[in-house]
Structure formats: structure tokens, C-alpha cells
Amino acid sequence: MKKVLAFDFGASSGRAILGTFDGGKITLKEIHRFSNDPVKVNGTFYWDVLRLFHEIKQGILKAKAHGGFDSVGIDTWGVDFGLVDKDGKLLENPVHYRDERNTGMIEKSSEFIDKKRLYELTGIQFMDFNTCFQLLSLKLNRPELLEKADKLLFMPDLLSYFLTGKMCAEYSIATTSQLVDINTREWSEEICTALGIPMNILPEIVKTGTVLGNLSDEICEELGVPSVPVISVAGHDTQSAVTAVPGLEKDFAFISCGTWSLFGTETDTPIVNEESLAFNITNEGGYNYTTAFLKNICGLWLIQESRRQWIREGKEYSYAELEKMALECEPFKCFIDPDAPDFVAMGDLPSRIKDFCRRTGQYVPETVGEVVRCIYESLALKYRYVLGGIQKCTGKKYPHINVVGGGTKDGLLLQMTASSCGIPVYGGPIEATVFGNIAIQLMSTGEISDIYEARRIIAEGEKLKKFIPEDTEKWAAVSSEYEKYIVG
């Protein structure tokens, strides 16, 4: 019996999960859950990283109370980082990827390096919060901070450093930066030189699954636990989720569905060409140096933030109530592009959705149900659009879509996805990110032989939901109309 401890940090909450492996099945037990509340101070949006580390300590104490654990792994969202000085001290709280400092940095970067060349080197989708653009903002506006920095540590690596005192950049999280050369798997000197990013602050890139080190003496003494290994799992939560996709065939399509929807497939090598650049699709590093060829899509954030706005207005709808109201509304009345710049920032999303529809000459949704229906249908149609792009780039057709993550609980979205894409959808596992985190720990210690065995174990241990396409002709007919509203 092997027990491993997985910490999974999302954009709004975090969990400590104890995974038990009996040689045939992985069993999960959530032992600690906590909110992840970013804080805005003097116009800057920060992550409260010291509070998050406090919660890690609480998770370790609760794991100790449940009989202990044999290793630890941490995954988080991508791109964000902390800077530490030559004494190993954090210079300031990491800044949130939705902070306004990133605005306009993609366009600004083209003054220093050609956009096409940047994509050729990295194969990474252009998003204004990618690490390279955050660093460009610092270089232009706060160069003194970069001068003080000795090392840059991505969020999972920073938290692991707090536990071990060891610094590195795990491969999957490093690739989200748009600073890694896709061919050498090392930091790109060409990009760093062009953007004025000091290469000395970038730590060694290590392979996913590397044993970083053991819990430090200080942590062990404070918490009364043995010095177990801390493993650099796929630090980007998307890649931990991809590791756990129950796709037992060679070629499979997946959506890691949560706040973000990551739609893609797994390939042995990157795909970087004119088509993938035009489609702005990413080649993110995965376990064993595979590539997750995927598109980042703004996902259930649209529902989550709209619900928060309605709560601010005194209307506390449950997600089930929102789904029911959406189902009662007439279909296909209006659409948005989930990835339009209008919907990036926090705030009154329902009003922005109405403004988008008004500006594009569509029916303007009036009720809560109509807004929710607009979001769901637009997501499902964006999935169809992205599936077409992926199939064009890879030259392959996919018989079904595996949807993993928290979004698998949203049956309406999964049914619409099957109907829109015209192929069956299999939902599950919900806890794909945690399963992937735990599976990589078990592979690193030799308890599971390889990723194929890991996926088989996860698939056999989980009951997947199947959604069959319905009204496919109606969805196909409206898809061409929808594509008029895609902004980029």
C-alpha cells in the first residue's frame, strides 16, 4: 500500500488529496480544501502565496493524521511566477495573470522579436499573460525588480522550493512561459536576448517526474513529519490532467474542462507550421517529453464570474438553477466568442455579454437564463471550431472526445459538446488533475511502470459518463453563423 500527497491549486481554490495505491487501483481522499483568494493592492493583482504555503502545511498535518504519506507533488495554474533574491528571499508576492500590466505586451514584443519567429521557436499560443510578456512588462516598467532577482520560480516550483530549499523549473510549467526552445527543450537565448530578459534568473529545467529533494529539516521539525521526497510532477495542472486522460488508443482528443477549457490531443512531437500559427494553437510540454497540442479556451470562468456578479446583485442562484433556466430558453438566439478580450477581466460579465451581442448586431439576451444559454452554446460551438482546427493541423479524425476535470459535472455542457461536435463525449474522471499528479509520483517511485499502465488503472477505476450527439444537423447549420463572431 503506497500513500502519496497531491496538492492541486486552481484559480479560486486548492486541495490536499491523499492518494492510496494498492497495486491495482488509486483511491482518493480529500483531506483539506481552502480558498485561493487573490488580493488587489494599490492597483496590482497579487496571489497570496504565503497564505497558500500555510495551507500546504495544514494539508501535510492532516495527511500525517491520516497515517502519513510517502511523497508530495504540487500542481498549479501556468505562467505565473515569483522572484527570489540571492539570499533566497521572495522579493514580492507573485502577480496574478489577470493583472493589467500584461495589456498590450504581445503587440509591444513585436518591436523586439518577430511574432512568427517567436512561435517558430516555442510553438506556444499567444496569450497576453504568458510569462515572456509579463517579464517584458517588468523589463520596461520595473527593471529594478529584475536586477534584484536571482531566480525566477514558477508557482509549483516556488511552493516546492519553500518545502525543500531546492530550485528548478519543471518542464511542463516551463513551456507555458513561451521562453523554452521547442527543439532543444532549454531556455531560448534568442528570445531572452531580444526581450532583454536576463537568462541567469532562469533555473535549470528538469524532466517531469524528477525527484526534486526531500522535505527540509525545518519543515520536518515544525510539522513533525519524516523527510519524504518532493516530486516535480507535471506542475502545470493541464499536463497533470492530460496524464490522466483515459484515452487508451494512440490518438485521442480531450478537453480539460474547468475555469479554462484546454482542448487538444497528445502527440509525440510538436506541430509548428503556418496552419498552427494561424490557428494560434499551443505545443505544451508533457510527461516523458510528449506534446499536448492544444488550444486554451476561456471555459467555465464565464459561468462562474457571471454567477458571482448575480450574487453581488443579491441573486444567489445555484449552478443547477442556472442550468434549468438555460434549458427553458429558446436555443441559438445569440453567440459570443468566449476568448474575446471583453471577457478576460473580473467584473460584470453578463453586461459585457449583452454589449458584445449588441455590438455584433445580434439579439441581446435579456434574462439570466438567456445569458447562460448564450454562454453554453457559444462554448460548445467554440469546441467544434477548435476540433476542426486540430484535425486540420494533425490530419487526423478523432472518434470521440474525453472530457476530464470539474466541468464533467456539467451535463448540459457535455451534451451540447457532443451535439455540436457530432461525436460521442465521455466525461470523467472529475479529478483528472489529481489523478495525474498522483500517477506521476507513483511512476517516479516505480510503483506504476509507465503512463499506459497509469491510464489503464485510472480508466478501469472510474465510471465514465457517455453523451451521444443529438440534433447534429441543427448544430452544424448554426456553426457557420457562429464563426462570424470569433474575434481571433
Tab-separated table of C-alpha atoms in Angstrom:
chain	number	residue	atom	x	y	z
A	1	MET	CA	0.000	0.000	0.000
A	2	LYS	CA	1.501	3.298	-1.127
A	3	LYS	CA	0.240	6.719	0.015
A	4	VAL	CA	1.130	9.943	-1.781
A	5	LEU	CA	0.060	13.514	-1.118
A	6	ALA	CA	-1.072	15.722	-4.008
A	7	PHE	CA	-1.616	19.469	-3.752
A	8	ASP	CA	-3.775	20.860	-6.565
A	9	PHE	CA	-4.123	24.644	-6.828
A	10	GLY	CA	-6.733	26.228	-9.069
A	11	ALA	CA	-7.523	29.864	-9.722
A	12	SER	CA	-10.076	30.030	-6.893
A	13	SER	CA	-9.344	27.120	-4.536
A	14	GLY	CA	-6.847	24.471	-3.576
A	15	ARG	CA	-6.980	20.951	-2.184
A	16	ALA	CA	-4.766	18.432	-0.474
A	17	ILE	CA	-5.620	14.922	-1.674
A	18	LEU	CA	-4.234	11.733	-0.207
A	19	GLY	CA	-3.898	9.045	-2.864
A	20	THR	CA	-3.669	5.383	-1.902
A	21	PHE	CA	-2.432	2.801	-4.393
A	22	ASP	CA	-2.960	-0.893	-3.662
A	23	GLY	CA	-1.227	-2.157	-6.778
A	24	GLY	CA	-4.401	-2.160	-8.877
A	25	LYS	CA	-6.436	0.921	-8.031
A	26	ILE	CA	-5.820	4.517	-6.982
A	27	THR	CA	-8.199	5.763	-4.285
A	28	LEU	CA	-8.512	9.463	-3.494
A	29	LYS	CA	-9.367	11.117	-0.192
A	30	GLU	CA	-9.695	14.886	0.063
A	31	ILE	CA	-8.253	15.842	3.432
A	32	HIS	CA	-8.018	19.630	3.135
A	33	ARG	CA	-9.721	22.275	0.993
A	34	PHE	CA	-9.130	26.007	1.065
A	35	SER	CA	-9.924	29.126	-0.921
A	36	ASN	CA	-7.346	30.804	-3.149
A	37	ASP	CA	-8.166	34.477	-2.934
A	38	PRO	CA	-6.030	36.877	-4.967
A	39	VAL	CA	-5.667	40.331	-3.477
A	40	LYS	CA	-5.611	43.710	-5.221
A	41	VAL	CA	-3.285	46.243	-3.568
A	42	ASN	CA	-2.524	49.704	-4.942
A	43	GLY	CA	-3.713	48.714	-8.406
A	44	THR	CA	-1.807	45.426	-8.649
A	45	PHE	CA	-3.438	41.996	-8.508
A	46	TYR	CA	-1.370	39.536	-6.390
A	47	TRP	CA	-1.513	35.876	-5.364
A	48	ASP	CA	-1.404	35.457	-1.566
A	49	VAL	CA	1.419	32.940	-1.784
A	50	LEU	CA	2.296	32.877	1.935
A	51	ARG	CA	-1.297	32.002	2.773
A	52	LEU	CA	-1.139	29.229	0.166
A	53	PHE	CA	2.024	27.865	1.741
A	54	HIS	CA	0.332	27.951	5.139
A	55	GLU	CA	-2.436	25.806	3.664
A	56	ILE	CA	0.167	23.349	2.338
A	57	LYS	CA	1.432	22.968	5.888
A	58	GLN	CA	-2.116	22.335	7.106
A	59	GLY	CA	-2.529	19.700	4.405
A	60	ILE	CA	0.675	17.979	5.490
A	61	LEU	CA	-0.501	17.939	9.112
A	62	LYS	CA	-3.839	16.427	8.102
A	63	ALA	CA	-2.076	13.813	5.952
A	64	LYS	CA	0.055	12.929	8.979
A	65	ALA	CA	-3.149	12.468	10.988
A	66	HIS	CA	-4.438	10.102	8.283
A	67	GLY	CA	-1.484	7.773	8.618
A	68	GLY	CA	1.264	9.633	6.791
A	69	PHE	CA	2.455	9.706	3.181
A	70	ASP	CA	5.414	8.593	1.090
A	71	SER	CA	5.890	11.582	-1.255
A	72	VAL	CA	4.500	15.010	-2.194
A	73	GLY	CA	3.668	16.634	-5.548
A	74	ILE	CA	2.298	20.106	-6.371
A	75	ASP	CA	0.467	21.338	-9.474
A	76	THR	CA	-0.946	24.816	-10.148
A	77	TRP	CA	-2.111	27.046	-12.989
A	78	GLY	CA	0.501	28.113	-15.546
A	79	VAL	CA	2.608	31.180	-16.452
A	80	ASP	CA	2.811	32.975	-13.070
A	81	PHE	CA	5.991	33.138	-11.021
A	82	GLY	CA	7.798	34.523	-8.008
A	83	LEU	CA	11.203	36.214	-7.977
A	84	VAL	CA	13.730	35.429	-5.238
A	85	ASP	CA	16.925	37.315	-4.430
A	86	LYS	CA	20.464	35.987	-3.981
A	87	ASP	CA	19.630	35.112	-0.357
A	88	GLY	CA	16.655	33.020	-1.455
A	89	LYS	CA	14.103	35.532	-0.173
A	90	LEU	CA	10.897	36.270	-2.093
A	91	LEU	CA	11.079	39.805	-3.484
A	92	GLU	CA	7.300	40.329	-3.652
A	93	ASN	CA	4.106	38.332	-3.906
A	94	PRO	CA	3.631	36.774	-7.371
A	95	VAL	CA	1.405	38.859	-9.638
A	96	HIS	CA	-1.849	37.388	-10.980
A	97	TYR	CA	-2.052	36.627	-14.693
A	98	ARG	CA	-5.197	38.779	-14.962
A	99	ASP	CA	-3.281	41.871	-13.808
A	100	GLU	CA	-3.426	44.852	-16.141
A	101	ARG	CA	0.368	45.022	-16.544
A	102	ASN	CA	0.107	42.450	-19.349
A	103	THR	CA	-2.188	44.544	-21.542
A	104	GLY	CA	-0.613	45.346	-24.908
A	105	MET	CA	2.558	43.336	-24.279
A	106	ILE	CA	2.037	40.977	-27.236
A	107	GLU	CA	1.968	43.938	-29.588
A	108	LYS	CA	4.904	45.570	-27.777
A	109	SER	CA	7.005	42.400	-28.071
A	110	SER	CA	6.853	42.598	-31.857
A	111	GLU	CA	9.154	45.624	-31.639
A	112	PHE	CA	11.861	43.273	-30.345
A	113	ILE	CA	11.150	39.911	-31.970
A	114	ASP	CA	9.001	38.908	-34.934
A	115	LYS	CA	5.789	37.187	-33.862
A	116	LYS	CA	6.228	34.396	-36.388
A	117	ARG	CA	9.780	33.773	-35.168
A	118	LEU	CA	8.612	33.666	-31.552
A	119	TYR	CA	6.097	30.979	-32.476
A	120	GLU	CA	8.621	29.012	-34.547
A	121	LEU	CA	10.946	28.839	-31.550
A	122	THR	CA	8.354	27.933	-28.919
A	123	GLY	CA	5.190	26.616	-30.596
A	124	ILE	CA	3.212	28.328	-27.830
A	125	GLN	CA	-0.161	30.022	-28.243
A	126	PHE	CA	-0.072	33.811	-27.928
A	127	MET	CA	-1.825	34.948	-24.765
A	128	ASP	CA	-1.009	38.300	-23.215
A	129	PHE	CA	-0.322	36.800	-19.797
A	130	ASN	CA	2.360	34.342	-20.949
A	131	THR	CA	5.459	34.659	-18.781
A	132	CYS	CA	7.570	36.196	-21.544
A	133	PHE	CA	5.121	39.104	-21.825
A	134	GLN	CA	4.906	39.520	-18.041
A	135	LEU	CA	8.710	39.725	-17.955
A	136	LEU	CA	8.742	42.194	-20.837
A	137	SER	CA	6.382	44.380	-18.799
A	138	LEU	CA	8.811	44.227	-15.873
A	139	LYS	CA	11.759	44.991	-18.124
A	140	LEU	CA	10.028	48.086	-19.490
A	141	ASN	CA	8.333	49.333	-16.330
A	142	ARG	CA	10.130	47.881	-13.294
A	143	PRO	CA	13.666	46.986	-14.403
A	144	GLU	CA	14.981	47.409	-10.858
A	145	LEU	CA	12.978	44.352	-9.744
A	146	LEU	CA	14.600	42.157	-12.390
A	147	GLU	CA	18.002	43.494	-11.367
A	148	LYS	CA	17.398	42.384	-7.770
A	149	ALA	CA	16.195	38.928	-8.822
A	150	ASP	CA	18.496	35.930	-8.608
A	151	LYS	CA	15.969	33.275	-9.725
A	152	LEU	CA	12.510	33.068	-11.247
A	153	LEU	CA	10.371	30.219	-9.922
A	154	PHE	CA	7.006	29.248	-11.393
A	155	MET	CA	4.212	28.780	-8.864
A	156	PRO	CA	4.514	24.997	-8.302
A	157	ASP	CA	8.311	25.259	-8.274
A	158	LEU	CA	8.162	28.169	-5.809
A	159	LEU	CA	5.970	26.196	-3.409
A	160	SER	CA	8.231	23.148	-3.772
A	161	TYR	CA	11.218	25.402	-3.047
A	162	PHE	CA	9.542	26.516	0.183
A	163	LEU	CA	9.299	22.821	1.142
A	164	THR	CA	12.767	21.702	0.107
A	165	GLY	CA	15.081	24.665	-0.419
A	166	LYS	CA	15.787	23.329	-3.941
A	167	MET	CA	15.180	25.395	-7.079
A	168	CYS	CA	14.236	24.170	-10.549
A	169	ALA	CA	11.781	24.666	-13.390
A	170	GLU	CA	9.727	21.569	-14.125
A	171	TYR	CA	9.423	21.021	-17.883
A	172	SER	CA	5.638	21.299	-18.380
A	173	ILE	CA	5.268	24.502	-16.381
A	174	ALA	CA	8.370	25.983	-18.035
A	175	THR	CA	6.875	25.559	-21.511
A	176	THR	CA	3.877	27.740	-20.571
A	177	SER	CA	6.294	30.675	-20.366
A	178	GLN	CA	6.863	30.959	-24.154
A	179	LEU	CA	10.579	31.081	-23.338
A	180	VAL	CA	11.515	27.428	-23.963
A	181	ASP	CA	13.005	26.381	-27.311
A	182	ILE	CA	10.697	23.634	-28.517
A	183	ASN	CA	13.542	21.710	-30.165
A	184	THR	CA	16.258	21.882	-27.501
A	185	ARG	CA	13.847	21.875	-24.501
A	186	GLU	CA	16.037	24.551	-22.944
A	187	TRP	CA	15.610	28.285	-22.403
A	188	SER	CA	15.819	30.192	-25.678
A	189	GLU	CA	18.779	32.549	-25.643
A	190	GLU	CA	17.430	34.226	-28.775
A	191	ILE	CA	14.122	35.150	-27.135
A	192	CYS	CA	15.675	36.238	-23.848
A	193	THR	CA	18.213	38.427	-25.633
A	194	ALA	CA	15.559	40.010	-27.849
A	195	LEU	CA	13.238	40.818	-24.938
A	196	GLY	CA	16.014	41.822	-22.543
A	197	ILE	CA	15.286	39.023	-20.076
A	198	PRO	CA	18.393	38.069	-18.028
A	199	MET	CA	18.988	34.349	-18.575
A	200	ASN	CA	20.777	33.977	-15.250
A	201	ILE	CA	17.447	34.218	-13.396
A	202	LEU	CA	16.042	31.168	-15.199
A	203	PRO	CA	16.624	27.946	-13.217
A	204	GLU	CA	17.556	24.526	-14.568
A	205	ILE	CA	14.709	22.812	-16.430
A	206	VAL	CA	14.083	19.284	-15.096
A	207	LYS	CA	12.130	16.424	-16.607
A	208	THR	CA	8.587	15.886	-15.377
A	209	GLY	CA	8.669	13.343	-12.552
A	210	THR	CA	12.105	14.324	-11.236
A	211	VAL	CA	12.624	13.883	-7.504
A	212	LEU	CA	13.448	17.448	-6.524
A	213	GLY	CA	14.595	16.652	-2.991
A	214	ASN	CA	13.212	15.817	0.422
A	215	LEU	CA	11.194	17.916	2.839
A	216	SER	CA	13.657	20.235	4.561
A	217	ASP	CA	14.786	19.697	8.144
A	218	GLU	CA	12.977	22.898	9.092
A	219	ILE	CA	9.648	21.674	7.700
A	220	CYS	CA	10.059	18.216	9.231
A	221	GLU	CA	10.836	19.673	12.655
A	222	GLU	CA	7.996	22.183	12.521
A	223	LEU	CA	5.349	19.680	11.384
A	224	GLY	CA	6.705	16.517	12.985
A	225	VAL	CA	6.855	14.513	9.775
A	226	PRO	CA	9.580	12.350	8.174
A	227	SER	CA	11.702	13.715	5.336
A	228	VAL	CA	9.879	12.228	2.334
A	229	PRO	CA	10.611	13.073	-1.324
A	230	VAL	CA	9.044	16.061	-3.065
A	231	ILE	CA	8.497	15.170	-6.724
A	232	SER	CA	8.300	17.655	-9.588
A	233	VAL	CA	5.077	16.296	-11.082
A	234	ALA	CA	3.587	17.988	-14.147
A	235	GLY	CA	3.490	21.360	-12.425
A	236	HIS	CA	1.016	22.783	-14.908
A	237	ASP	CA	-2.356	21.385	-13.864
A	238	THR	CA	-3.350	20.901	-17.505
A	239	GLN	CA	-0.490	18.463	-18.054
A	240	SER	CA	-1.295	16.568	-14.869
A	241	ALA	CA	-4.860	16.263	-16.228
A	242	VAL	CA	-3.626	15.095	-19.651
A	243	THR	CA	-1.557	12.395	-17.926
A	244	ALA	CA	-4.809	11.018	-16.501
A	245	VAL	CA	-6.945	11.166	-19.668
A	246	PRO	CA	-8.413	7.649	-20.018
A	247	GLY	CA	-7.591	7.571	-23.726
A	248	LEU	CA	-6.280	4.065	-24.233
A	249	GLU	CA	-5.965	4.429	-28.009
A	250	LYS	CA	-2.933	6.054	-29.622
A	251	ASP	CA	-4.775	9.113	-30.921
A	252	PHE	CA	-7.374	10.742	-28.718
A	253	ALA	CA	-8.960	14.180	-28.299
A	254	PHE	CA	-9.508	15.671	-24.865
A	255	ILE	CA	-10.941	18.704	-23.120
A	256	SER	CA	-9.616	19.510	-19.677
A	257	CYS	CA	-12.665	21.425	-18.556
A	258	GLY	CA	-12.757	23.870	-15.666
A	259	THR	CA	-12.210	27.603	-15.323
A	260	TRP	CA	-10.309	27.181	-18.585
A	261	SER	CA	-11.087	24.645	-21.291
A	262	LEU	CA	-7.952	23.093	-22.774
A	263	PHE	CA	-8.921	21.289	-25.978
A	264	GLY	CA	-6.324	19.181	-27.707
A	265	THR	CA	-4.596	15.915	-28.415
A	266	GLU	CA	-1.319	14.309	-27.408
A	267	THR	CA	1.472	13.990	-29.974
A	268	ASP	CA	4.967	12.537	-29.893
A	269	THR	CA	6.474	15.679	-31.430
A	270	PRO	CA	5.447	19.342	-31.701
A	271	ILE	CA	3.433	20.596	-34.671
A	272	VAL	CA	4.679	24.024	-35.723
A	273	ASN	CA	3.672	25.284	-39.144
A	274	GLU	CA	1.736	28.022	-40.897
A	275	GLU	CA	-1.606	26.416	-40.067
A	276	SER	CA	-0.891	26.015	-36.347
A	277	LEU	CA	0.374	29.620	-36.165
A	278	ALA	CA	-2.705	30.939	-37.969
A	279	PHE	CA	-4.882	28.944	-35.591
A	280	ASN	CA	-2.792	30.158	-32.616
A	281	ILE	CA	-2.528	26.689	-31.103
A	282	THR	CA	-0.026	25.665	-28.449
A	283	ASN	CA	2.533	22.876	-28.113
A	284	GLU	CA	2.885	22.393	-24.388
A	285	GLY	CA	5.384	20.010	-22.841
A	286	GLY	CA	4.001	16.929	-21.124
A	287	TYR	CA	5.085	13.833	-19.255
A	288	ASN	CA	8.007	11.964	-20.858
A	289	TYR	CA	8.515	14.891	-23.270
A	290	THR	CA	5.267	14.294	-25.144
A	291	THR	CA	3.475	17.329	-26.557
A	292	ALA	CA	-0.008	18.471	-25.669
A	293	PHE	CA	-1.146	20.066	-28.935
A	294	LEU	CA	-3.997	22.166	-27.623
A	295	LYS	CA	-5.936	25.386	-27.641
A	296	ASN	CA	-6.615	27.420	-24.497
A	297	ILE	CA	-10.270	28.448	-24.408
A	298	CYS	CA	-11.929	30.578	-21.762
A	299	GLY	CA	-14.149	27.943	-20.136
A	300	LEU	CA	-16.500	27.841	-17.170
A	301	TRP	CA	-14.992	31.103	-15.947
A	302	LEU	CA	-17.813	32.709	-17.943
A	303	ILE	CA	-20.461	30.935	-15.856
A	304	GLN	CA	-18.528	31.309	-12.587
A	305	GLU	CA	-17.897	35.039	-12.926
A	306	SER	CA	-21.445	35.711	-14.186
A	307	ARG	CA	-22.803	33.890	-11.142
A	308	ARG	CA	-20.554	35.989	-8.874
A	309	GLN	CA	-21.997	39.125	-10.481
A	310	TRP	CA	-25.567	37.976	-9.879
A	311	ILE	CA	-24.641	37.200	-6.266
A	312	ARG	CA	-23.256	40.739	-5.939
A	313	GLU	CA	-26.665	41.919	-7.140
A	314	GLY	CA	-28.389	39.856	-4.437
A	315	LYS	CA	-29.446	36.914	-6.642
A	316	GLU	CA	-27.734	33.806	-5.306
A	317	TYR	CA	-28.501	31.198	-7.976
A	318	SER	CA	-27.108	27.684	-7.711
A	319	TYR	CA	-25.422	26.166	-10.759
A	320	ALA	CA	-28.342	23.734	-11.037
A	321	GLU	CA	-30.784	26.665	-11.138
A	322	LEU	CA	-28.745	28.397	-13.830
A	323	GLU	CA	-28.737	25.240	-15.942
A	324	LYS	CA	-32.508	24.826	-15.529
A	325	MET	CA	-33.132	28.437	-16.577
A	326	ALA	CA	-30.899	27.982	-19.619
A	327	LEU	CA	-32.769	24.867	-20.728
A	328	GLU	CA	-36.066	26.756	-20.604
A	329	CYS	CA	-34.814	29.340	-23.138
A	330	GLU	CA	-35.048	29.277	-26.914
A	331	PRO	CA	-31.822	27.912	-28.494
A	332	PHE	CA	-29.396	29.625	-30.864
A	333	LYS	CA	-30.553	33.227	-30.374
A	334	CYS	CA	-27.119	34.827	-29.865
A	335	PHE	CA	-23.435	33.922	-29.516
A	336	ILE	CA	-20.157	35.226	-28.131
A	337	ASP	CA	-16.543	34.303	-28.655
A	338	PRO	CA	-15.517	33.072	-25.169
A	339	ASP	CA	-11.979	34.274	-25.901
A	340	ALA	CA	-12.859	37.844	-26.827
A	341	PRO	CA	-10.890	40.414	-24.773
A	342	ASP	CA	-14.231	41.612	-23.329
A	343	PHE	CA	-14.384	38.589	-21.022
A	344	VAL	CA	-10.856	38.411	-19.574
A	345	ALA	CA	-11.168	40.704	-16.561
A	346	MET	CA	-13.262	40.104	-13.463
A	347	GLY	CA	-16.483	42.034	-13.083
A	348	ASP	CA	-19.898	42.350	-14.660
A	349	LEU	CA	-19.689	39.658	-17.356
A	350	PRO	CA	-23.452	39.487	-18.027
A	351	SER	CA	-23.411	43.155	-19.066
A	352	ARG	CA	-20.345	42.598	-21.248
A	353	ILE	CA	-22.043	39.622	-22.921
A	354	LYS	CA	-25.029	41.829	-23.703
A	355	ASP	CA	-22.716	44.539	-25.029
A	356	PHE	CA	-20.914	42.014	-27.264
A	357	CYS	CA	-24.214	40.830	-28.742
A	358	ARG	CA	-25.432	44.394	-29.226
A	359	ARG	CA	-22.174	45.453	-30.891
A	360	THR	CA	-22.272	42.493	-33.294
A	361	GLY	CA	-25.880	43.112	-34.323
A	362	GLN	CA	-27.384	40.082	-32.599
A	363	TYR	CA	-30.322	39.501	-30.313
A	364	VAL	CA	-29.379	40.857	-26.884
A	365	PRO	CA	-30.094	38.329	-24.094
A	366	GLU	CA	-32.441	39.784	-21.512
A	367	THR	CA	-32.875	37.152	-18.820
A	368	VAL	CA	-30.408	35.228	-16.675
A	369	GLY	CA	-31.360	32.040	-18.495
A	370	GLU	CA	-30.726	33.605	-21.912
A	371	VAL	CA	-27.260	34.780	-20.832
A	372	VAL	CA	-26.389	31.310	-19.511
A	373	ARG	CA	-27.729	29.623	-22.646
A	374	CYS	CA	-25.657	32.002	-24.782
A	375	ILE	CA	-22.519	31.020	-22.811
A	376	TYR	CA	-23.134	27.270	-23.028
A	377	GLU	CA	-23.949	27.251	-26.735
A	378	SER	CA	-21.009	29.515	-27.515
A	379	LEU	CA	-18.623	27.220	-25.637
A	380	ALA	CA	-19.942	24.128	-27.429
A	381	LEU	CA	-19.646	25.845	-30.814
A	382	LYS	CA	-16.137	27.097	-29.999
A	383	TYR	CA	-15.218	23.474	-29.199
A	384	ARG	CA	-16.491	22.449	-32.638
A	385	TYR	CA	-14.423	25.183	-34.258
A	386	VAL	CA	-11.286	24.175	-32.349
A	387	LEU	CA	-11.786	20.471	-33.081
A	388	GLY	CA	-11.855	21.312	-36.780
A	389	GLY	CA	-8.619	23.258	-36.466
A	390	ILE	CA	-6.861	20.486	-34.567
A	391	GLN	CA	-7.965	17.881	-37.103
A	392	LYS	CA	-6.734	20.091	-39.931
A	393	CYS	CA	-3.332	20.567	-38.292
A	394	THR	CA	-2.834	16.900	-37.361
A	395	GLY	CA	-4.514	15.357	-40.414
A	396	LYS	CA	-6.414	13.021	-38.093
A	397	LYS	CA	-10.040	12.398	-37.156
A	398	TYR	CA	-10.997	11.577	-33.592
A	399	PRO	CA	-13.824	9.113	-32.862
A	400	HIS	CA	-14.826	10.738	-29.581
A	401	ILE	CA	-13.780	13.362	-27.026
A	402	ASN	CA	-12.632	12.628	-23.474
A	403	VAL	CA	-13.705	15.457	-21.164
A	404	VAL	CA	-11.920	15.488	-17.825
A	405	GLY	CA	-11.897	17.799	-14.820
A	406	GLY	CA	-14.503	19.606	-12.769
A	407	GLY	CA	-16.505	20.558	-15.846
A	408	THR	CA	-17.542	16.933	-16.313
A	409	LYS	CA	-20.164	17.566	-13.621
A	410	ASP	CA	-21.890	19.947	-16.061
A	411	GLY	CA	-24.061	17.536	-18.018
A	412	LEU	CA	-25.672	20.263	-20.147
A	413	LEU	CA	-22.316	21.454	-21.457
A	414	LEU	CA	-21.139	17.912	-22.217
A	415	GLN	CA	-24.359	17.098	-24.075
A	416	MET	CA	-24.086	20.295	-26.102
A	417	THR	CA	-20.432	19.468	-26.838
A	418	ALA	CA	-21.348	16.034	-28.198
A	419	SER	CA	-24.139	17.510	-30.309
A	420	SER	CA	-22.068	20.417	-31.587
A	421	CYS	CA	-19.001	18.329	-32.450
A	422	GLY	CA	-21.071	15.448	-33.825
A	423	ILE	CA	-19.162	12.720	-31.953
A	424	PRO	CA	-19.678	10.998	-28.582
A	425	VAL	CA	-18.286	12.602	-25.443
A	426	TYR	CA	-17.012	10.605	-22.461
A	427	GLY	CA	-16.996	12.508	-19.182
A	428	GLY	CA	-14.505	11.666	-16.452
A	429	PRO	CA	-12.580	11.459	-14.329
A	430	ILE	CA	-13.608	14.602	-12.488
A	431	GLU	CA	-10.350	14.555	-10.511
A	432	ALA	CA	-8.110	14.146	-13.557
A	433	THR	CA	-5.533	16.678	-12.371
A	434	VAL	CA	-5.133	14.961	-9.020
A	435	PHE	CA	-5.036	11.506	-10.615
A	436	GLY	CA	-2.281	12.723	-12.935
A	437	ASN	CA	-0.323	14.297	-10.090
A	438	ILE	CA	-0.531	11.072	-8.087
A	439	ALA	CA	0.195	8.822	-11.074
A	440	ILE	CA	3.405	10.737	-11.846
A	441	GLN	CA	4.520	10.366	-8.236
A	442	LEU	CA	3.850	6.628	-8.437
A	443	MET	CA	5.692	6.328	-11.757
A	444	SER	CA	8.642	8.257	-10.341
A	445	THR	CA	8.977	5.821	-7.446
A	446	GLY	CA	8.458	2.735	-9.645
A	447	GLU	CA	5.046	1.730	-8.286
A	448	ILE	CA	3.498	2.128	-11.768
A	449	SER	CA	5.585	1.140	-14.784
A	450	ASP	CA	4.577	3.782	-17.361
A	451	ILE	CA	1.877	6.200	-18.497
A	452	TYR	CA	-0.013	3.482	-20.392
A	453	GLU	CA	-0.402	1.450	-17.218
A	454	ALA	CA	-1.351	4.611	-15.317
A	455	ARG	CA	-4.100	5.457	-17.809
A	456	ARG	CA	-5.408	1.896	-17.784
A	457	ILE	CA	-5.573	1.915	-13.965
A	458	ILE	CA	-7.407	5.249	-13.947
A	459	ALA	CA	-9.835	4.217	-16.723
A	460	GLU	CA	-10.701	0.933	-15.018
A	461	GLY	CA	-11.211	2.617	-11.666
A	462	GLU	CA	-13.550	5.364	-12.889
A	463	LYS	CA	-17.092	5.153	-14.259
A	464	LEU	CA	-17.255	7.398	-17.327
A	465	LYS	CA	-20.452	9.141	-18.494
A	466	LYS	CA	-21.288	8.865	-22.197
A	467	PHE	CA	-23.103	11.584	-24.149
A	468	ILE	CA	-24.475	10.803	-27.623
A	469	PRO	CA	-24.841	13.575	-30.234
A	470	GLU	CA	-28.356	14.975	-30.712
A	471	ASP	CA	-29.768	17.422	-33.295
A	472	THR	CA	-26.446	17.418	-35.123
A	473	GLU	CA	-27.921	18.976	-38.265
A	474	LYS	CA	-29.160	21.986	-36.298
A	475	TRP	CA	-25.762	22.470	-34.648
A	476	ALA	CA	-23.958	22.089	-37.984
A	477	ALA	CA	-26.285	24.617	-39.611
A	478	VAL	CA	-25.672	27.248	-36.923
A	479	SER	CA	-21.897	26.695	-36.719
A	480	SER	CA	-21.120	28.789	-39.821
A	481	GLU	CA	-23.190	31.624	-38.373
A	482	TYR	CA	-21.299	31.316	-35.084
A	483	GLU	CA	-17.886	31.594	-36.709
A	484	LYS	CA	-18.674	35.156	-37.771
A	485	TYR	CA	-18.333	36.165	-34.116
A	486	ILE	CA	-14.876	34.681	-33.479
A	487	VAL	CA	-12.530	37.601	-32.944
A	488	GLY	CA	-9.148	35.861	-33.123
